[in-house]
mmCIF file of C-alpha atoms in Angstrom:
data_model
loop_
_atom_site.group_PDB
_atom_site.id
_atom_site.type_symbol
_atom_site.label_atom_id
_atom_site.label_comp_id
_atom_site.label_asym_id
_atom_site.label_seq_id
_atom_site.Cartn_x
_atom_site.Cartn_y
_atom_site.Cartn_z
ATOM 1 C CA MET A 28 9.892 13.540 -22.708
ATOM 2 C CA THR A 29 6.287 13.308 -21.568
ATOM 3 C CA ARG A 30 5.965 12.056 -18.000
ATOM 4 C CA LEU A 31 3.820 8.929 -17.710
ATOM 5 C CA THR A 32 3.699 8.519 -13.918
ATOM 6 C CA ARG A 33 2.905 10.728 -10.936
ATOM 7 C CA ALA A 34 5.707 13.128 -10.012
ATOM 8 C CA ASP A 35 4.920 12.993 -6.297
ATOM 9 C CA LEU A 36 5.938 9.320 -6.159
ATOM 10 C CA ASP A 37 9.573 10.285 -6.822
ATOM 11 C CA ALA A 38 9.925 11.265 -3.175
ATOM 12 C CA LEU A 39 8.359 8.066 -1.886
ATOM 13 C CA PRO A 40 10.784 5.433 -0.601
ATOM 14 C CA ALA A 41 10.196 1.884 -1.772
ATOM 15 C CA TYR A 42 9.271 -0.770 0.775
ATOM 16 C CA VAL A 43 12.479 -2.490 1.900
ATOM 17 C CA PRO A 44 12.234 -6.252 2.562
ATOM 18 C CA GLY A 45 14.682 -8.195 4.673
ATOM 19 C CA ARG A 46 17.867 -9.098 2.836
ATOM 20 C CA ASN A 47 18.102 -12.458 1.090
ATOM 21 C CA VAL A 48 19.962 -15.032 3.219
ATOM 22 C CA ALA A 49 21.450 -16.849 0.227
ATOM 23 C CA ASP A 50 23.049 -13.639 -1.030
ATOM 24 C CA LEU A 51 24.746 -12.956 2.310
ATOM 25 C CA ALA A 52 25.902 -16.559 2.723
ATOM 26 C CA ARG A 53 27.461 -16.436 -0.706
ATOM 27 C CA GLU A 54 29.204 -13.135 0.040
ATOM 28 C CA LEU A 55 30.649 -14.441 3.311
ATOM 29 C CA GLY A 56 31.488 -17.889 1.989
ATOM 30 C CA ILE A 57 29.461 -19.597 4.705
ATOM 31 C CA ALA A 58 27.003 -22.471 4.463
ATOM 32 C CA GLU A 59 24.026 -20.567 5.798
ATOM 33 C CA ALA A 60 23.190 -17.097 7.064
ATOM 34 C CA ILE A 61 20.508 -16.274 9.641
ATOM 35 C CA LYS A 62 17.657 -13.930 8.780
ATOM 36 C CA LEU A 63 16.112 -12.017 11.681
ATOM 37 C CA ALA A 64 14.838 -9.102 9.639
ATOM 38 C CA SER A 65 11.272 -9.809 8.522
ATOM 39 C CA ASN A 66 9.272 -10.767 11.639
ATOM 40 C CA GLU A 67 8.584 -14.276 10.417
ATOM 41 C CA VAL A 68 8.136 -17.171 12.829
ATOM 42 C CA PRO A 69 10.917 -19.774 12.484
ATOM 43 C CA PHE A 70 9.018 -23.006 13.025
ATOM 44 C CA GLY A 71 7.722 -23.955 9.577
ATOM 45 C CA PRO A 72 4.086 -24.464 8.514
ATOM 46 C CA LEU A 73 1.534 -25.453 11.117
ATOM 47 C CA PRO A 74 0.288 -29.067 11.160
ATOM 48 C CA GLY A 75 -2.104 -29.718 8.298
ATOM 49 C CA VAL A 76 -1.153 -26.627 6.295
ATOM 50 C CA ALA A 77 1.210 -28.285 3.813
ATOM 51 C CA GLU A 78 -1.323 -31.027 3.121
ATOM 52 C CA ALA A 79 -4.100 -28.459 2.578
ATOM 53 C CA VAL A 80 -1.882 -26.495 0.221
ATOM 54 C CA MET A 81 -1.040 -29.575 -1.841
ATOM 55 C CA ALA A 82 -4.713 -30.470 -2.140
ATOM 56 C CA ALA A 83 -5.622 -26.927 -3.179
ATOM 57 C CA VAL A 84 -2.948 -26.825 -5.872
ATOM 58 C CA GLY A 85 -5.068 -29.221 -7.898
ATOM 59 C CA GLN A 86 -7.737 -26.512 -8.192
ATOM 60 C CA THR A 87 -5.509 -23.624 -9.231
ATOM 61 C CA HIS A 88 -6.862 -23.676 -12.772
ATOM 62 C CA ARG A 89 -10.106 -22.325 -11.287
ATOM 63 C CA TYR A 90 -10.664 -18.892 -9.770
ATOM 64 C CA PRO A 91 -10.821 -18.835 -5.971
ATOM 65 C CA ASP A 92 -14.008 -18.192 -4.037
ATOM 66 C CA LEU A 93 -14.377 -14.412 -4.437
ATOM 67 C CA GLY A 94 -16.005 -13.985 -1.041
ATOM 68 C CA ALA A 95 -13.763 -16.477 0.794
ATOM 69 C CA VAL A 96 -17.020 -17.635 2.341
ATOM 70 C CA ALA A 97 -15.723 -20.703 4.178
ATOM 71 C CA LEU A 98 -12.820 -18.731 5.642
ATOM 72 C CA ARG A 99 -14.994 -15.766 6.611
ATOM 73 C CA ASP A 100 -17.477 -18.082 8.307
ATOM 74 C CA LYS A 101 -14.721 -19.843 10.218
ATOM 75 C CA LEU A 102 -13.157 -16.583 11.330
ATOM 76 C CA ALA A 103 -16.559 -15.211 12.278
ATOM 77 C CA GLY A 104 -17.220 -18.204 14.505
ATOM 78 C CA ARG A 105 -13.794 -17.970 16.106
ATOM 79 C CA LEU A 106 -14.071 -14.229 16.748
ATOM 80 C CA GLY A 107 -17.738 -14.150 17.692
ATOM 81 C CA VAL A 108 -18.774 -11.632 15.021
ATOM 82 C CA ASP A 109 -21.137 -11.684 12.047
ATOM 83 C CA ALA A 110 -19.510 -12.736 8.795
ATOM 84 C CA ASP A 111 -20.645 -9.554 7.034
ATOM 85 C CA ARG A 112 -18.225 -7.623 9.244
ATOM 86 C CA LEU A 113 -15.217 -9.532 7.874
ATOM 87 C CA VAL A 114 -13.115 -8.910 4.782
ATOM 88 C CA THR A 115 -10.150 -11.070 3.856
ATOM 89 C CA GLY A 116 -7.282 -9.898 1.693
ATOM 90 C CA CYS A 117 -3.672 -10.301 0.629
ATOM 91 C CA GLY A 118 -2.275 -9.639 4.103
ATOM 92 C CA SER A 119 -3.346 -6.949 6.547
ATOM 93 C CA VAL A 120 -1.263 -4.354 4.690
ATOM 94 C CA ALA A 121 -3.368 -4.844 1.559
ATOM 95 C CA LEU A 122 -6.481 -4.313 3.646
ATOM 96 C CA ALA A 123 -5.010 -1.090 5.035
ATOM 97 C CA GLU A 124 -4.546 0.035 1.423
ATOM 98 C CA LEU A 125 -8.175 -0.800 0.711
ATOM 99 C CA LEU A 126 -9.319 1.186 3.742
ATOM 100 C CA ALA A 127 -7.396 4.172 2.421
ATOM 101 C CA LYS A 128 -9.058 3.744 -0.987
ATOM 102 C CA ALA A 129 -12.472 3.462 0.649
ATOM 103 C CA THR A 130 -12.074 6.581 2.793
ATOM 104 C CA CYS A 131 -9.668 9.029 1.157
ATOM 105 C CA LEU A 132 -9.694 11.358 -1.815
ATOM 106 C CA PRO A 133 -6.651 13.379 -2.899
ATOM 107 C CA GLY A 134 -5.894 16.017 -0.272
ATOM 108 C CA ASP A 135 -7.470 14.105 2.611
ATOM 109 C CA GLU A 136 -5.241 13.258 5.572
ATOM 110 C CA ILE A 137 -4.055 10.015 7.116
ATOM 111 C CA VAL A 138 -2.605 10.343 10.614
ATOM 112 C CA TYR A 139 -0.118 7.853 12.023
ATOM 113 C CA SER A 140 2.753 7.654 14.476
ATOM 114 C CA TRP A 141 6.318 7.784 13.241
ATOM 115 C CA ARG A 142 8.265 5.715 13.312
ATOM 116 C CA SER A 143 5.658 3.069 12.698
ATOM 117 C CA PHE A 144 4.979 0.545 9.919
ATOM 118 C CA GLU A 145 6.956 1.658 6.880
ATOM 119 C CA ALA A 146 4.075 0.860 4.520
ATOM 120 C CA TYR A 147 1.883 3.615 5.982
ATOM 121 C CA PRO A 148 3.393 6.501 3.984
ATOM 122 C CA ILE A 149 3.253 4.345 0.856
ATOM 123 C CA ILE A 150 -0.439 3.673 1.482
ATOM 124 C CA ALA A 151 -1.169 7.368 1.974
ATOM 125 C CA SER A 152 0.676 8.449 -1.155
ATOM 126 C CA GLY A 153 -0.958 5.703 -3.177
ATOM 127 C CA VAL A 154 -4.365 7.375 -2.809
ATOM 128 C CA GLY A 155 -3.035 10.937 -2.986
ATOM 129 C CA ALA A 156 -3.644 11.555 0.700
ATOM 130 C CA THR A 157 -1.455 13.712 2.913
ATOM 131 C CA SER A 158 0.602 11.893 5.540
ATOM 132 C CA VAL A 159 0.436 13.455 8.979
ATOM 133 C CA ARG A 160 3.279 11.918 10.963
ATOM 134 C CA VAL A 161 3.159 12.317 14.730
ATOM 135 C CA PRO A 162 6.548 11.664 16.392
ATOM 136 C CA ASN A 163 6.822 8.707 18.738
ATOM 137 C CA ASP A 164 7.026 9.544 22.422
ATOM 138 C CA ALA A 165 10.183 9.243 24.501
ATOM 139 C CA GLY A 166 9.472 5.559 25.080
ATOM 140 C CA HIS A 167 9.373 4.837 21.319
ATOM 141 C CA GLY A 168 5.602 4.351 21.336
ATOM 142 C CA HIS A 169 2.546 6.193 20.044
ATOM 143 C CA ASP A 170 1.868 9.639 21.506
ATOM 144 C CA LEU A 171 -1.891 9.188 21.381
ATOM 145 C CA THR A 172 -2.620 12.611 22.857
ATOM 146 C CA ALA A 173 -0.627 14.290 20.102
ATOM 147 C CA MET A 174 -2.210 12.035 17.491
ATOM 148 C CA ALA A 175 -5.696 13.050 18.603
ATOM 149 C CA GLU A 176 -4.655 16.713 18.462
ATOM 150 C CA ALA A 177 -3.345 16.168 14.910
ATOM 151 C CA VAL A 178 -6.799 15.140 13.651
ATOM 152 C CA THR A 179 -8.471 17.855 11.556
ATOM 153 C CA ASP A 180 -11.628 18.099 9.494
ATOM 154 C CA ARG A 181 -9.549 16.734 6.574
ATOM 155 C CA THR A 182 -8.522 13.578 8.449
ATOM 156 C CA ARG A 183 -10.260 10.512 7.099
ATOM 157 C CA LEU A 184 -8.101 7.732 8.555
ATOM 158 C CA VAL A 185 -5.970 7.251 11.678
ATOM 159 C CA LEU A 186 -3.635 4.255 11.854
ATOM 160 C CA VAL A 187 -2.711 2.888 15.268
ATOM 161 C CA CYS A 188 -0.199 0.038 15.149
ATOM 162 C CA ASN A 189 -0.570 -1.930 18.368
ATOM 163 C CA PRO A 190 1.952 -3.435 19.091
ATOM 164 C CA ASN A 191 3.916 -0.974 17.035
ATOM 165 C CA ASN A 192 6.151 -2.111 14.189
ATOM 166 C CA PRO A 193 9.155 -1.640 14.353
ATOM 167 C CA THR A 194 9.496 -0.584 18.015
ATOM 168 C CA GLY A 195 7.424 -3.355 19.667
ATOM 169 C CA THR A 196 5.841 -0.868 22.071
ATOM 170 C CA SER A 197 2.127 -0.974 22.854
ATOM 171 C CA SER A 198 -0.653 1.440 23.684
ATOM 172 C CA ARG A 199 -2.608 0.582 26.828
ATOM 173 C CA LYS A 200 -6.322 0.627 27.442
ATOM 174 C CA ALA A 201 -6.629 3.861 29.416
ATOM 175 C CA ASP A 202 -4.701 5.772 26.760
ATOM 176 C CA LEU A 203 -6.649 4.178 23.917
ATOM 177 C CA ASP A 204 -9.949 4.924 25.673
ATOM 178 C CA ARG A 205 -9.095 8.626 25.893
ATOM 179 C CA PHE A 206 -7.796 8.670 22.327
ATOM 180 C CA LEU A 207 -10.874 7.042 20.795
ATOM 181 C CA ASP A 208 -13.165 9.315 22.767
ATOM 182 C CA ALA A 209 -11.271 12.325 21.366
ATOM 183 C CA VAL A 210 -11.369 11.274 17.705
ATOM 184 C CA PRO A 211 -14.481 12.493 15.824
ATOM 185 C CA ASP A 212 -17.066 9.885 14.953
ATOM 186 C CA ASP A 213 -16.642 10.583 11.224
ATOM 187 C CA THR A 214 -12.936 9.669 11.261
ATOM 188 C CA LEU A 215 -12.068 5.991 10.840
ATOM 189 C CA VAL A 216 -9.556 4.582 13.337
ATOM 190 C CA VAL A 217 -7.684 1.445 12.269
ATOM 191 C CA LEU A 218 -6.189 -0.691 15.025
ATOM 192 C CA ASP A 219 -3.466 -2.627 13.244
ATOM 193 C CA GLU A 220 -2.977 -5.709 15.426
ATOM 194 C CA ALA A 221 -0.692 -7.844 13.276
ATOM 195 C CA TYR A 222 1.231 -8.981 16.366
ATOM 196 C CA ARG A 223 -1.701 -9.447 18.754
ATOM 197 C CA GLU A 224 -0.888 -13.114 19.478
ATOM 198 C CA PHE A 225 2.425 -12.141 21.113
ATOM 199 C CA VAL A 226 0.914 -9.681 23.613
ATOM 200 C CA THR A 227 1.321 -10.634 27.282
ATOM 201 C CA ASP A 228 0.575 -7.275 28.949
ATOM 202 C CA ASP A 229 -2.969 -7.426 30.330
ATOM 203 C CA ASP A 230 -3.239 -3.641 30.012
ATOM 204 C CA VAL A 231 -2.900 -3.866 26.216
ATOM 205 C CA PRO A 232 -6.472 -4.433 25.053
ATOM 206 C CA ASP A 233 -7.745 -6.785 22.396
ATOM 207 C CA GLY A 234 -9.005 -4.183 19.950
ATOM 208 C CA LEU A 235 -11.881 -6.284 18.679
ATOM 209 C CA ARG A 236 -13.237 -7.285 22.083
ATOM 210 C CA THR A 237 -12.782 -3.860 23.615
ATOM 211 C CA TYR A 238 -13.611 -1.458 20.776
ATOM 212 C CA GLY A 239 -15.210 -3.585 18.074
ATOM 213 C CA ASP A 240 -18.670 -2.162 18.758
ATOM 214 C CA ARG A 241 -17.553 1.396 17.910
ATOM 215 C CA PRO A 242 -18.825 2.386 14.441
ATOM 216 C CA ASN A 243 -15.582 4.149 13.475
ATOM 217 C CA VAL A 244 -13.122 1.438 14.590
ATOM 218 C CA VAL A 245 -11.646 -1.209 12.284
ATOM 219 C CA VAL A 246 -9.374 -3.987 13.530
ATOM 220 C CA LEU A 247 -6.707 -5.485 11.255
ATOM 221 C CA ARG A 248 -5.232 -8.925 11.842
ATOM 222 C CA THR A 249 -2.941 -11.184 9.831
ATOM 223 C CA LEU A 250 -2.125 -14.863 9.491
ATOM 224 C CA SER A 251 1.387 -14.037 8.273
ATOM 225 C CA LYS A 252 3.028 -13.805 11.696
ATOM 226 C CA ALA A 253 1.989 -16.138 14.529
ATOM 227 C CA TRP A 254 0.035 -18.358 12.138
ATOM 228 C CA GLY A 255 3.038 -18.901 9.865
ATOM 229 C CA LEU A 256 1.510 -17.978 6.502
ATOM 230 C CA ALA A 257 3.863 -15.137 5.512
ATOM 231 C CA GLY A 258 4.571 -16.762 2.155
ATOM 232 C CA LEU A 259 0.893 -16.997 1.257
ATOM 233 C CA ARG A 260 -0.172 -13.459 2.249
ATOM 234 C CA ILE A 261 -3.535 -13.555 3.963
ATOM 235 C CA GLY A 262 -5.101 -11.294 6.526
ATOM 236 C CA TYR A 263 -8.496 -9.954 7.523
ATOM 237 C CA LEU A 264 -10.273 -6.950 8.939
ATOM 238 C CA VAL A 265 -13.280 -6.636 11.196
ATOM 239 C CA ALA A 266 -15.429 -3.534 10.809
ATOM 240 C CA GLN A 267 -19.037 -2.484 11.009
ATOM 241 C CA PRO A 268 -21.045 -3.953 8.101
ATOM 242 C CA GLU A 269 -21.293 -0.713 6.118
ATOM 243 C CA VAL A 270 -17.532 -0.139 6.322
ATOM 244 C CA ALA A 271 -16.786 -3.747 5.374
ATOM 245 C CA ALA A 272 -19.186 -3.459 2.408
ATOM 246 C CA ALA A 273 -17.369 -0.327 1.177
ATOM 247 C CA VAL A 274 -14.022 -2.121 1.383
ATOM 248 C CA ARG A 275 -15.374 -5.022 -0.665
ATOM 249 C CA LYS A 276 -16.275 -2.567 -3.436
ATOM 250 C CA VAL A 277 -12.610 -1.600 -3.884
ATOM 251 C CA LEU A 278 -11.204 -5.085 -3.276
ATOM 252 C CA THR A 279 -9.163 -6.520 -6.136
ATOM 253 C CA PRO A 280 -11.265 -9.465 -7.360
ATOM 254 C CA PHE A 281 -9.952 -12.906 -6.410
ATOM 255 C CA SER A 282 -6.985 -11.453 -4.497
ATOM 256 C CA THR A 283 -7.210 -14.124 -1.786
ATOM 257 C CA SER A 284 -5.977 -17.189 -3.655
ATOM 258 C CA THR A 285 -7.393 -20.679 -3.468
ATOM 259 C CA VAL A 286 -4.161 -21.931 -1.882
ATOM 260 C CA ALA A 287 -4.101 -19.146 0.710
ATOM 261 C CA GLN A 288 -7.725 -19.794 1.682
ATOM 262 C CA ALA A 289 -7.074 -23.519 2.094
ATOM 263 C CA ALA A 290 -3.936 -22.883 4.135
ATOM 264 C CA ALA A 291 -5.740 -20.413 6.383
ATOM 265 C CA LEU A 292 -8.588 -22.843 7.057
ATOM 266 C CA ALA A 293 -6.074 -25.529 8.029
ATOM 267 C CA ALA A 294 -4.008 -23.172 10.155
ATOM 268 C CA LEU A 295 -7.039 -22.081 12.152
ATOM 269 C CA ASP A 296 -7.482 -25.710 13.227
ATOM 270 C CA ALA A 297 -4.042 -25.635 14.876
ATOM 271 C CA GLU A 298 -4.668 -22.944 17.476
ATOM 272 C CA ALA A 299 -3.138 -24.951 20.321
ATOM 273 C CA GLU A 300 0.104 -25.283 18.385
ATOM 274 C CA VAL A 301 0.072 -21.554 17.627
ATOM 275 C CA GLU A 302 -0.212 -20.845 21.346
ATOM 276 C CA ARG A 303 2.695 -23.194 22.076
ATOM 277 C CA ARG A 304 4.879 -21.551 19.451
ATOM 278 C CA CYS A 305 3.985 -18.071 20.644
ATOM 279 C CA ALA A 306 4.980 -19.069 24.178
ATOM 280 C CA VAL A 307 8.415 -20.084 22.882
ATOM 281 C CA VAL A 308 8.786 -16.778 21.033
ATOM 282 C CA ILE A 309 7.694 -14.789 24.080
ATOM 283 C CA SER A 310 10.166 -16.607 26.330
ATOM 284 C CA GLU A 311 12.969 -15.997 23.854
ATOM 285 C CA ARG A 312 11.880 -12.372 23.420
ATOM 286 C CA ASP A 313 12.289 -11.817 27.145
ATOM 287 C CA ARG A 314 15.676 -13.519 27.172
ATOM 288 C CA VAL A 315 16.977 -11.557 24.194
ATOM 289 C CA THR A 316 15.706 -8.290 25.663
ATOM 290 C CA THR A 317 17.468 -8.949 28.963
ATOM 291 C CA GLU A 318 20.745 -9.814 27.262
ATOM 292 C CA VAL A 319 20.754 -7.031 24.685
ATOM 293 C CA ARG A 320 20.030 -4.428 27.371
ATOM 294 C CA LYS A 321 23.473 -5.212 28.758
ATOM 295 C CA LEU A 322 24.784 -3.631 25.563
ATOM 296 C CA PHE A 323 22.069 -1.024 24.986
ATOM 297 C CA PRO A 324 20.144 -0.191 28.185
ATOM 298 C CA ASP A 325 17.455 1.861 26.410
ATOM 299 C CA VAL A 326 15.919 -1.102 24.548
ATOM 300 C CA PRO A 327 12.136 -0.829 25.168
ATOM 301 C CA SER A 328 9.972 -3.728 26.262
ATOM 302 C CA SER A 329 8.352 -5.463 23.300
ATOM 303 C CA GLN A 330 4.928 -7.032 22.956
ATOM 304 C CA ALA A 331 5.666 -8.370 19.464
ATOM 305 C CA ASN A 332 7.939 -11.055 18.017
ATOM 306 C CA PHE A 333 10.867 -8.672 17.671
ATOM 307 C CA VAL A 334 12.919 -6.224 19.719
ATOM 308 C CA TRP A 335 13.912 -2.644 18.915
ATOM 309 C CA LEU A 336 17.380 -1.231 19.407
ATOM 310 C CA PRO A 337 17.130 2.597 19.411
ATOM 311 C CA LEU A 338 20.580 3.207 17.939
ATOM 312 C CA GLY A 339 19.879 6.394 15.982
ATOM 313 C CA ASP A 340 22.648 7.243 13.541
ATOM 314 C CA GLN A 341 24.497 4.026 14.417
ATOM 315 C CA ALA A 342 21.690 1.769 13.166
ATOM 316 C CA VAL A 343 23.076 1.113 9.692
ATOM 317 C CA ALA A 344 26.592 0.448 10.988
ATOM 318 C CA PHE A 345 25.225 -1.981 13.577
ATOM 319 C CA GLY A 346 23.261 -3.837 10.899
ATOM 320 C CA ALA A 347 26.314 -4.091 8.658
ATOM 321 C CA ALA A 348 28.437 -5.417 11.539
ATOM 322 C CA CYS A 349 25.835 -8.091 12.304
ATOM 323 C CA GLU A 350 25.870 -9.127 8.661
ATOM 324 C CA GLN A 351 29.626 -9.618 8.898
ATOM 325 C CA GLN A 352 28.778 -12.279 11.480
ATOM 326 C CA GLY A 353 26.198 -13.898 9.203
ATOM 327 C CA VAL A 354 23.115 -12.458 10.926
ATOM 328 C CA ILE A 355 20.667 -10.268 8.994
ATOM 329 C CA VAL A 356 18.751 -7.695 11.050
ATOM 330 C CA ARG A 357 16.666 -4.744 9.886
ATOM 331 C CA PRO A 358 18.235 -1.292 10.348
ATOM 332 C CA PHE A 359 16.144 1.849 9.918
ATOM 333 C CA ALA A 360 18.554 4.645 9.047
ATOM 334 C CA GLY A 361 18.713 7.326 11.702
ATOM 335 C CA ASP A 362 16.315 5.536 14.053
ATOM 336 C CA GLY A 363 17.175 2.019 15.162
ATOM 337 C CA VAL A 364 17.377 -1.685 14.422
ATOM 338 C CA ARG A 365 14.573 -4.231 14.540
ATOM 339 C CA VAL A 366 15.553 -7.801 15.370
ATOM 340 C CA THR A 367 13.097 -10.649 14.866
ATOM 341 C CA ILE A 368 13.010 -13.379 17.508
ATOM 342 C CA GLY A 369 14.131 -16.665 15.957
ATOM 343 C CA THR A 370 14.947 -20.064 17.351
ATOM 344 C CA PRO A 371 17.075 -20.188 20.528
ATOM 345 C CA GLU A 372 20.120 -21.047 18.412
ATOM 346 C CA GLU A 373 19.456 -18.159 16.022
ATOM 347 C CA ASN A 374 18.981 -15.792 18.932
ATOM 348 C CA ASP A 375 22.283 -16.935 20.455
ATOM 349 C CA ALA A 376 23.967 -16.145 17.140
ATOM 350 C CA PHE A 377 22.392 -12.690 17.120
ATOM 351 C CA LEU A 378 23.512 -11.953 20.673
ATOM 352 C CA ALA A 379 27.070 -12.885 19.757
ATOM 353 C CA ALA A 380 26.841 -10.721 16.638
ATOM 354 C CA ALA A 381 25.382 -7.851 18.670
ATOM 355 C CA GLU A 382 28.297 -7.972 21.075
ATOM 356 C CA PHE A 383 30.697 -7.871 18.125
ATOM 357 C CA ALA A 384 28.754 -5.022 16.524
ATOM 358 C CA ALA A 385 28.581 -3.000 19.742
ATOM 359 C CA LYS A 386 32.360 -3.092 20.039
ATOM 360 C CA SER A 387 32.734 -1.870 16.472
ATOM 361 C CA LEU A 388 30.492 1.167 16.815
#
C-alpha cells in the first residue's frame, strides 16, 4: 500500500492531555474527581470575561479581525512596546510552531532542554527540523552552558522555557546573560514565559524587559494560565518587527477567534484580580511544596503554578495510585510527576493521595 504520510512521524509521540475527570469519576463510582494535571487555574473566568464572550457570540457568523488590532494595541500599551512587534495566536504553543515554520527548513536544528515542554519535539518534527535535546541539570533545570555549546551553524531556533514546564525550575539572570551572549546573533532564542505571572524570585528576569531589545530574542506569553483563558486558546509573542512580520506570513488566517479576542480584551481589564489569584496560587504552591517534601525531599522549588516530583521509574505508579484516590496528576514515564496547584481543598486532597501513593510505591 502506498504511504500517504511522512514515515518519520511514526516515532513521534502524540501530545498527552490531562485525563478527563468525568471518566475517572465514573470508573471510581464517585461524584467528582479532581484534576491537577493540566496547569489550569481553578477560579473560573475573570470578571467581565463571560459577558464579553456572550456578546461576541452574536458576531460568530463573521470572520474575526485578522490582525487582532484592538488586542494588539491593548497589549502593546500594557507592555510598553510597538504594536508591530506583537503577534497573537492560538496559544503560545501555536506561536512557537509558527516561529519554527518561519526559521527552519528540513535538516535545520532546534535546541531545547529535556525534559521541557512536551510540545517542543512535536514542533521540531512538524517542520522537519532535528531536535537537539540537552539534558536538564542535576536540579531539574536548564543547563544553559551545555545548551549554548550545543548550538551549531545548523541551529536556527533555541527554546528556553522559563519557568520550565514540567519541572517548575527557572533560569536566573546571570546565567541567561551568559547564555544569550554565547548564542550567535543569527540564531533565534525563544524565551517561553507561559508561567511568568507566578514568578516570585527576583533573580528570574522578565524576558521582555531585560532582553526584549536584542534582535534575536522572542518572548512568548499566554493568557491560558494566570489569565484563565485555557479553553479559548490565546497567546502572543513579542519580537523585533522583522521577525514578527515573518511570523505573520505563516500565520493561519483568522486563527485568533472573535470570541477569544473579546475574552482577552476583557481579561486584560482585570489585572488586579489576576494578581490576587496568583498570590493565592503562590501561597498554596509553597504550602504544597513544603508538605510534599516530607514524602519526597528532592522536590525542586517551583516558580510556576505546579510542582514537580522527580520520581523516575515510579512516576506512572504514583500517578495511578493518586487516581485511585480520585486525584488526577500528570506522570511523565521515567522522569517524574507534575502536579498543578488547585484550590486549598483540592491541594489537601492531593496531599492525602500523595501520602497514600508514597506508601504504595
